[in-house]
Amino acid sequence: MEQAAAVIEASGLVKELGGRRVVDDVAFSASRGECVALVGANGAGKSTLLRLLVRLVEPDAGSIRIHGVDAVGASAAALRDLRRRTGFVFQHHDLVGRASTLTNVVHGALGRVPWWRAFAHGVAPAALRAEAMACLSRVGLPHVATQRADRLSGGQSQRVAIARALMQQPELLLADEPAASLDPAAGEEVMGVFRALARAEGMTVVFTSHHVSHALGYADRVVGLRAGRVELDAPTASIDAGTVHALYS
Amino acid sequence: MPSIPEMPGPDAPARFERPGALAFAIGVAAAAFLVTAFRATDVSIGELLRGGPSALRILGEMFPPSLDRLGPVAGSLLQTFQMAVAGTAIGCALSLPLAILATRHLSPHPVLHHATRVVVAICRTVPDLVWALLFVAIVGLGPFAGVLAIAVDKIGFCGRFFAEAMEEADRRPQEALRALGAGRPAIILGAILPAATPGLINASLFSLEKATRSSVVLGLVGAGGIGIELQVSMDMFRYDEAITIILAILALVVAVEQCSAWLRRRAM
Ligand SMILES: Nc1ncnc2c1ncn2[C@@H]1O[C@H](COP(=O)(O)OP(=O)(O)O)[C@@H](O)[C@H]1O
Ligand SMILES: [Mg+2]
């Protein structure tokens, strides 16, 4: 991939946790519209790497540029803006359970509008509410807008989390094991949403998964980690399941 | 059942653990103090039994309850409840910002966090009757002093339980909002308050129940409400009026408890 098109670009990333290099001199980049799978055995450092990218975990060393902006040296305000432009979807249900689905999606705008306009859908301006409904439609769930989030199924709540991330108007979407806590069918559905976002809307998507089939089926490129080091970085078309499986041995 | 070869098992532990020297000394001291406590306060079954006849006499005079002063009694009962409502409302409203400052992960600064905890603890540990005496001295006799006393007492109670409810709120949604660039007020209003709502409502309703009970007593120190009526009736040996007032208080307290139990079920 050309350097110029990179939406996110990191190099020399190091993170030590519990006296061990969990991420060890990792270089990683993703370009516009690309869907990248981060694979590797349990404990390989996938989650840590993803969190390092938006400094939810602080790196010990290395450089990160997101949208061309230096994320490591960023001020608190600049970092907030970077996070605003980067959607993050976690493995576990992380919606506000007692709030409505629509409120949860409107929350996605909290990084770019004042808090009193987006802490609940009831206080949001009409344009923001309409935008949130559009985001819900993009994940196929406009009909659950008024439902309380803790009444949604696992797959639905993960898609609402994606809708909330879309509400950030992100150029980059990071997802940590987005399908791991879902049943297989719901997992496929969620992965399909990610691929559609990358293909149809030019969004850059980076997801971690321990399902080889998800990596091969939905990503354009597979990056494999083993013990915190990059062992594989290749277009999906050029590798087979055996290559990926080898990472787990 | 396959047979298990019999083997002598290890010895069972002693039935009672032998206390250490320190624990033994503390136990003896506590027992000794308990004895002095009974002595110093003239605890005596005989005295209680000798009081029996006057108890029966008072009980006899209570019935039938007198309805002579029903109007004024109803009026001060209403005022008592109004004091409880006003005091609880002020107390809960002030508790919310204090609780945010007292919640570790929400407080802007550790010093502020600890300072707020101390203030809340003082509000809680000083008895409400003492607050009432203080406020009577400050704003004079009357229900406003009672309202202030209740409000401060509620800060002590709600400040702590609100903070606990917010500390227990699920952290994952908060992390998710932080990760998308939301600031502290947004996280508090968007993620923490919704999660803490049942706890907040629960503590507020419990406060109202507690305030209703304590507002009865506040009248005794001149801080308004029905307590003063009760005192007057007792002082004038009008036990038939006193029982009316006591039953009225009982009815109010039970009514408030029932209503709040119902509201609590609805809020969960
Ligand atoms: N806060 C932490 N303290 C100590 N060790 C940690 C911490 N977080 C993660 N680790 C360790 O770092 C390694 C990588 O974890 P993680 O990034 O979650 O891997 P993955 O997502 O690939 O399963 C694991 O061995 C894990 O035990
Ligand atoms: Mg992980």
XYZ file of C-alpha atoms and ligand atoms in Angstrom:
545
model
C 0.000 0.000 0.000
C 1.199 3.510 -0.689
C 2.348 5.428 2.352
C 0.433 8.476 1.172
C -2.921 6.755 1.480
C -2.308 5.475 5.021
C -5.081 6.424 7.409
C -3.173 4.985 10.310
C 0.519 4.308 10.475
C 2.472 3.043 13.447
C 6.042 1.849 13.808
C 8.399 0.647 16.497
C 5.495 0.177 18.922
C 6.501 -1.332 22.236
C 4.401 -2.040 25.303
C 5.599 -3.859 28.374
C 2.997 -5.245 30.759
C 3.776 -7.322 33.814
C 7.478 -7.336 32.946
C 6.902 -8.783 29.483
C 6.943 -7.181 26.043
C 3.329 -7.721 25.069
C 3.772 -5.633 21.931
C 7.300 -5.821 20.642
C 8.528 -3.482 17.920
C 5.371 -3.614 15.850
C 4.854 -1.708 12.621
C 1.296 -1.429 11.419
C -0.569 0.564 8.813
C -3.921 0.614 7.101
C -4.996 2.645 4.134
C -8.249 4.217 3.113
C -11.090 1.787 2.467
C -9.013 -1.156 3.591
C -10.345 -3.880 5.870
C -7.524 -5.394 7.927
C -7.749 -8.438 10.179
C -5.430 -8.714 13.162
C -5.052 -12.360 14.072
C -3.058 -14.431 16.526
C -3.381 -16.783 19.464
C -4.813 -15.720 22.792
C -2.359 -13.402 24.475
C -0.517 -12.578 21.242
C -1.081 -8.877 21.889
C -3.938 -8.067 19.484
C -6.094 -6.161 21.965
C -3.126 -4.309 23.381
C -1.987 -3.260 19.907
C -5.444 -1.981 19.013
C -5.676 0.012 22.237
C -2.192 1.399 21.747
C -3.262 2.871 18.420
C -5.651 5.335 20.092
C -3.659 5.452 23.335
C -6.274 3.751 25.472
C -3.027 2.090 26.505
C 0.055 4.345 26.519
C 2.945 3.034 24.374
C 6.416 2.714 25.915
C 8.013 3.491 22.569
C 7.116 3.995 18.939
C 5.297 6.435 16.725
C 1.661 6.568 15.681
C 0.148 8.791 13.039
C -3.592 8.844 12.546
C -4.976 10.892 9.677
C -1.443 12.309 9.433
C -1.517 13.590 13.009
C 1.109 12.497 15.518
C -0.889 10.642 18.169
C 1.964 9.999 20.601
C 2.859 13.640 21.122
C -0.736 14.847 20.857
C -2.103 17.207 23.478
C -5.150 16.122 25.474
C -7.395 18.130 23.147
C -5.750 16.772 20.003
C -6.022 13.225 21.347
C -9.705 13.722 22.033
C -10.157 14.867 18.473
C -8.265 11.819 17.167
C -10.469 9.561 19.257
C -13.523 11.356 17.967
C -12.426 10.531 14.425
C -11.689 6.909 15.283
C -14.528 4.529 16.078
C -13.764 1.770 18.573
C -15.997 -1.264 18.991
C -15.259 -3.541 21.951
C -15.869 -7.247 22.374
C -18.296 -6.947 25.234
C -21.585 -5.212 25.471
C -20.699 -1.631 26.372
C -23.890 0.284 25.684
C -25.597 2.285 28.415
C -28.115 -0.382 29.355
C -30.821 1.764 30.887
C -30.809 4.245 28.006
C -32.635 3.810 24.713
C -30.915 2.512 21.607
C -31.263 5.917 19.974
C -29.664 7.663 22.959
C -26.754 5.249 22.729
C -26.268 6.070 19.062
C -26.570 9.826 19.689
C -23.760 9.396 22.262
C -21.461 8.812 19.300
C -21.591 12.570 18.657
C -20.335 13.463 22.161
C -16.825 13.990 20.856
C -17.874 16.670 18.391
C -20.903 18.457 19.868
C -21.303 19.978 23.351
C -22.406 17.461 25.969
C -25.755 19.146 26.608
C -26.772 18.384 23.038
C -25.985 14.692 22.988
C -26.132 13.068 26.444
C -29.623 11.763 25.592
C -31.606 11.674 22.354
C -34.310 13.800 23.972
C -32.001 16.810 24.184
C -30.378 16.340 20.777
C -31.149 18.727 17.898
C -33.344 17.320 15.139
C -30.430 17.021 12.726
C -28.454 14.919 15.181
C -31.441 12.662 15.838
C -31.949 12.184 12.115
C -28.261 11.386 11.685
C -28.485 8.816 14.489
C -31.486 7.195 12.825
C -29.487 7.032 9.585
C -26.620 5.316 11.426
C -29.073 2.811 12.893
C -30.359 2.135 9.399
C -26.838 1.496 8.139
C -26.580 -1.411 10.600
C -30.131 -2.495 9.779
C -31.743 -1.618 13.096
C -33.920 1.493 12.733
C -36.853 -0.369 14.311
C -35.226 -0.731 17.736
C -34.589 2.994 18.249
C -36.872 3.350 21.265
C -35.968 0.029 22.871
C -33.867 0.050 25.992
C -30.351 -1.092 25.139
C -30.322 -3.818 27.789
C -33.243 -5.483 26.010
C -31.302 -5.991 22.764
C -29.857 -9.333 21.698
C -26.073 -9.764 21.622
C -25.865 -9.270 17.864
C -28.182 -6.271 17.952
C -26.258 -4.554 20.710
C -22.988 -5.067 18.854
C -24.541 -3.512 15.746
C -25.812 -0.600 17.837
C -22.262 -0.161 19.129
C -21.175 0.029 15.483
C -23.909 2.575 14.779
C -22.648 4.626 17.720
C -19.147 4.457 16.248
C -20.536 5.558 12.850
C -22.139 8.515 14.600
C -18.611 9.729 15.296
C -18.258 10.265 11.533
C -15.032 8.282 11.754
C -12.562 7.687 8.985
C -11.187 4.718 10.859
C -13.014 1.961 12.685
C -11.185 -0.297 15.163
C -12.953 -3.375 16.497
C -11.615 -5.736 19.157
C -13.116 -9.225 18.802
C -16.430 -7.741 17.716
C -17.908 -11.178 17.069
C -16.372 -13.143 19.927
C -19.315 -12.916 22.285
C -21.904 -13.582 19.560
C -23.359 -16.761 18.170
C -21.986 -17.724 14.736
C -24.878 -16.271 12.708
C -24.857 -12.948 14.564
C -21.065 -12.907 14.230
C -21.258 -13.280 10.446
C -23.823 -10.487 10.346
C -21.580 -8.122 12.275
C -18.575 -8.965 10.131
C -20.714 -8.342 7.053
C -21.521 -4.858 8.327
C -17.811 -4.089 8.646
C -17.014 -5.301 5.157
C -19.891 -3.297 3.701
C -18.650 -0.164 5.443
C -15.177 -0.629 3.983
C -16.330 -1.569 0.490
C -19.269 0.773 0.037
C -18.265 3.743 2.149
C -14.482 3.716 1.924
C -14.072 3.394 5.652
C -10.868 1.923 7.020
C -11.650 -1.027 9.276
C -9.237 -2.894 11.520
C -10.639 -5.824 13.457
C -9.130 -8.514 15.652
C -10.482 -12.007 15.572
C -9.534 -15.477 16.598
C -11.768 -16.891 13.848
C -9.546 -17.674 10.892
C -12.667 -17.756 8.744
C -13.561 -14.180 9.677
C -10.077 -13.002 8.792
C -10.019 -14.784 5.451
C -13.649 -14.142 4.630
C -13.950 -10.445 5.364
C -10.509 -8.812 5.373
C -8.454 -7.475 2.464
C -5.273 -7.984 4.418
C -4.278 -10.180 7.329
C -1.723 -9.159 9.936
C -0.637 -12.005 12.194
C 0.866 -11.522 15.643
C 2.794 -14.037 17.670
C 4.066 -13.131 21.148
C 3.801 -9.443 20.366
C 5.659 -9.550 17.052
C 4.313 -9.318 13.514
C 4.754 -12.729 11.882
C 2.537 -12.254 8.885
C 1.377 -9.273 6.845
C -0.119 -10.178 3.504
C -3.146 -9.605 1.270
C -5.865 -12.122 2.019
C -5.839 -13.319 -1.576
C -2.215 -14.451 -1.300
C -2.573 -16.646 1.776
C -4.471 -19.754 2.758
C -5.959 -21.041 5.974
C -2.832 -23.091 6.705
C -0.636 -20.004 6.807
C -2.933 -18.382 9.344
C -3.346 -21.564 11.369
C 0.446 -21.791 11.666
C 0.311 -18.633 13.813
C -1.536 -20.513 16.474
C 0.963 -23.337 16.837
C -21.224 -48.970 46.602
C -17.573 -49.950 46.366
C -16.218 -50.529 49.817
C -13.698 -48.054 51.078
C -10.941 -49.550 53.200
C -11.159 -48.175 56.691
C -8.287 -45.996 57.644
C -7.870 -43.802 60.682
C -8.524 -40.234 59.517
C -6.582 -37.247 60.745
C -7.725 -35.792 64.089
C -10.596 -33.315 63.973
C -9.652 -29.780 65.025
C -10.419 -28.633 68.581
C -14.058 -27.685 69.118
C -13.190 -24.186 70.236
C -10.232 -22.087 69.376
C -8.267 -20.988 72.415
C -8.278 -17.176 72.441
C -4.949 -15.346 72.448
C -3.893 -13.332 75.486
C -4.896 -10.019 73.890
C -8.324 -11.259 72.777
C -8.876 -12.657 76.257
C -7.955 -9.363 77.919
C -10.235 -7.415 75.562
C -13.066 -9.844 76.273
C -12.693 -9.459 80.039
C -12.524 -5.659 79.772
C -15.645 -5.549 77.585
C -17.562 -7.751 80.010
C -16.497 -5.572 82.931
C -17.587 -2.427 81.116
C -20.968 -3.996 80.336
C -21.470 -4.606 84.069
C -20.624 -0.987 84.922
C -22.964 0.148 82.144
C -25.903 -1.652 83.734
C -25.004 -0.322 87.186
C -24.394 3.273 86.210
C -27.691 3.560 84.351
C -29.781 2.051 87.146
C -31.041 -0.777 84.953
C -33.547 -2.528 87.183
C -36.346 -4.956 86.423
C -38.002 -4.033 89.730
C -38.175 -0.359 88.755
C -39.753 -1.323 85.447
C -42.341 -3.526 87.181
C -43.162 -0.789 89.705
C -43.869 1.471 86.714
C -46.461 -1.023 85.518
C -49.488 0.554 87.218
C -48.754 4.036 85.867
C -48.260 2.536 82.421
C -51.697 0.969 82.681
C -53.160 4.242 83.948
C -51.659 6.226 81.042
C -52.833 3.573 78.615
C -56.322 3.760 80.143
C -56.408 7.535 79.793
C -55.382 7.286 76.145
C -58.665 5.662 75.235
C -60.903 6.776 73.784
C -58.566 9.032 71.785
C -59.640 12.650 71.851
C -60.591 14.237 68.567
C -60.871 17.732 70.110
C -57.779 19.121 68.419
C -58.029 17.155 65.209
C -57.835 20.305 63.051
C -54.581 21.696 64.495
C -53.098 18.194 64.677
C -53.843 17.576 61.013
C -52.333 20.958 60.188
C -49.063 20.274 61.963
C -48.941 16.752 60.592
C -49.123 18.243 57.107
C -46.425 20.730 58.042
C -44.259 17.888 59.322
C -44.536 16.073 56.013
C -43.908 19.296 54.116
C -40.744 19.815 56.144
C -39.648 16.286 55.296
C -40.337 16.790 51.574
C -38.662 20.200 51.372
C -35.655 19.098 53.415
C -35.221 15.895 51.409
C -35.520 17.777 48.109
C -32.872 20.319 49.106
C -30.660 17.618 50.584
C -30.864 15.335 47.545
C -30.301 18.212 45.122
C -27.145 19.247 46.978
C -26.056 15.627 47.389
C -25.798 14.999 43.666
C -22.920 17.398 42.909
C -21.260 16.491 46.213
C -21.518 12.806 45.386
C -19.850 13.406 42.022
C -16.971 15.120 43.804
C -16.872 12.260 46.310
C -16.718 9.535 43.637
C -13.093 8.619 43.136
C -13.005 8.267 39.377
C -15.167 11.363 38.780
C -13.565 13.792 41.180
C -11.430 16.403 39.425
C -8.762 16.133 42.138
C -7.932 13.615 44.896
C -7.844 16.397 47.504
C -11.354 17.471 46.512
C -12.454 13.825 46.642
C -11.250 13.381 50.220
C -12.411 16.811 51.394
C -15.932 16.111 50.114
C -15.963 12.728 51.818
C -15.076 14.395 55.111
C -17.836 17.005 54.724
C -20.380 14.314 53.910
C -19.214 12.204 56.849
C -19.619 15.155 59.219
C -23.148 15.753 57.939
C -23.897 12.096 58.568
C -22.309 11.575 61.976
C -23.684 14.671 63.726
C -27.250 13.682 64.775
C -30.073 15.568 63.079
C -31.357 16.796 66.436
C -28.033 18.574 66.963
C -28.311 20.137 63.485
C -31.835 21.249 64.420
C -30.576 22.916 67.612
C -27.883 24.677 65.595
C -30.287 25.898 62.929
C -32.831 27.034 65.511
C -30.018 29.176 66.920
C -29.181 30.456 63.430
C -32.561 31.041 61.737
C -34.810 30.999 64.804
C -37.678 28.749 65.892
C -39.909 27.305 63.213
C -40.089 24.796 60.394
C -37.311 26.387 58.302
C -34.773 25.311 60.929
C -36.203 21.800 60.673
C -35.959 21.838 56.888
C -32.304 22.856 57.063
C -31.563 20.169 59.634
C -33.180 17.533 57.444
C -31.353 18.814 54.368
C -27.949 18.564 56.048
C -28.765 15.121 57.409
C -29.762 13.996 53.891
C -26.496 15.284 52.474
C -24.772 12.958 54.901
C -26.897 10.031 53.802
C -27.442 10.654 50.084
C -23.980 12.079 49.510
C -22.582 8.728 50.506
C -25.109 6.462 48.809
C -25.257 8.505 45.618
C -21.468 8.238 45.423
C -21.669 4.488 45.958
C -24.307 4.137 43.238
C -22.119 6.075 40.816
C -19.003 4.156 41.755
C -20.829 0.894 41.080
C -22.087 2.011 37.669
C -20.870 -0.262 34.860
C -17.441 1.016 33.748
C -17.517 -0.328 30.197
C -19.986 2.219 28.778
C -17.973 4.945 30.483
C -14.786 3.670 28.849
C -16.553 3.480 25.500
C -17.647 7.122 25.729
C -14.189 8.209 26.816
C -12.755 6.330 23.852
C -14.940 8.286 21.434
C -13.814 11.614 22.822
C -16.541 12.423 25.343
C -15.608 14.668 28.267
C -16.394 14.241 31.947
C -19.833 15.936 32.013
C -20.914 13.888 29.013
C -19.815 10.655 30.667
C -21.586 11.556 33.914
C -24.860 12.510 32.249
C -24.758 9.993 29.427
C -23.480 6.851 31.109
C -23.226 7.162 34.877
C -26.504 8.803 35.862
C -28.657 6.417 33.799
C -26.870 3.431 35.334
C -27.097 4.863 38.843
C -30.749 5.940 38.579
C -32.226 3.012 40.550
C -29.697 3.592 43.313
C -30.361 7.327 43.363
C -34.123 6.870 43.521
C -33.776 4.212 46.175
C -31.602 6.396 48.393
C -33.863 9.434 47.879
C -37.005 7.528 48.810
C -35.314 6.007 51.817
C -34.248 9.537 52.811
C -37.808 10.729 52.592
C -38.960 7.932 54.884
C -36.193 8.706 57.347
C -36.893 12.440 57.135
C -40.591 11.880 57.836
C -39.732 9.991 61.015
C -37.111 12.442 62.178
C -39.177 15.542 61.390
C -41.556 14.378 64.120
C -38.795 14.633 66.704
C -37.429 17.939 65.400
C -40.528 19.689 66.748
C -39.322 18.897 70.266
C -36.477 21.373 69.894
C -38.718 23.978 68.293
C -37.873 23.236 64.692
C -41.502 23.050 63.561
C -43.896 20.209 62.911
C -46.046 17.934 65.004
C -43.473 17.156 67.696
C -44.396 20.306 69.607
C -48.073 19.276 69.663
C -47.109 15.926 71.125
C -44.973 17.567 73.764
C -47.742 19.970 74.808
C -50.264 17.141 75.153
C -47.846 15.033 77.194
C -46.929 17.982 79.437
C -50.620 18.648 80.100
C -51.235 14.960 80.795
C -53.719 14.881 77.920
C -52.852 11.311 76.984
C -56.040 11.005 74.972
C -54.762 13.783 72.714
C -51.276 12.318 72.696
C -52.518 8.980 71.392
C -54.340 10.728 68.565
C -51.117 12.457 67.596
C -49.091 9.253 67.888
C -51.593 7.372 65.710
C -51.556 10.213 63.189
C -47.758 10.071 63.033
C -47.914 6.295 62.641
C -50.400 6.663 59.778
C -48.179 9.214 58.033
C -45.019 7.150 58.392
C -46.715 3.987 57.170
C -48.302 5.847 54.248
C -44.943 7.307 53.203
C -43.257 3.917 53.493
C -45.945 2.245 51.398
C -45.811 4.925 48.707
C -42.053 4.783 48.530
C -42.053 0.987 48.349
C -44.461 1.218 45.438
C -42.384 3.877 43.676
C -39.236 1.860 44.270
C -40.719 -1.193 42.560
C -41.699 0.944 39.597
C -38.257 2.547 39.252
C -36.189 -0.627 39.068
N -2.783 -4.894 32.282
C -2.004 -5.968 32.030
N -1.031 -6.315 32.903
C -0.245 -7.385 32.665
N -0.332 -8.152 31.570
C -1.270 -7.851 30.672
C -2.180 -6.748 30.847
N -2.996 -6.686 29.784
C -2.642 -7.711 28.996
N -1.628 -8.406 29.511
C -0.958 -9.552 28.913
O -0.531 -9.185 27.645
C -0.655 -10.248 26.726
C -1.417 -9.785 25.498
O -2.763 -9.517 25.857
P -3.823 -9.099 24.756
O -3.324 -7.911 24.055
O -5.119 -9.006 25.452
O -3.785 -10.345 23.785
P -4.883 -10.837 22.747
O -5.889 -9.782 22.572
O -4.107 -11.141 21.520
O -5.464 -12.083 23.328
C -1.357 -11.368 27.469
O -0.391 -12.334 27.832
C -1.906 -10.705 28.704
O -1.894 -11.591 29.775
Mg -7.948 -9.730 23.034
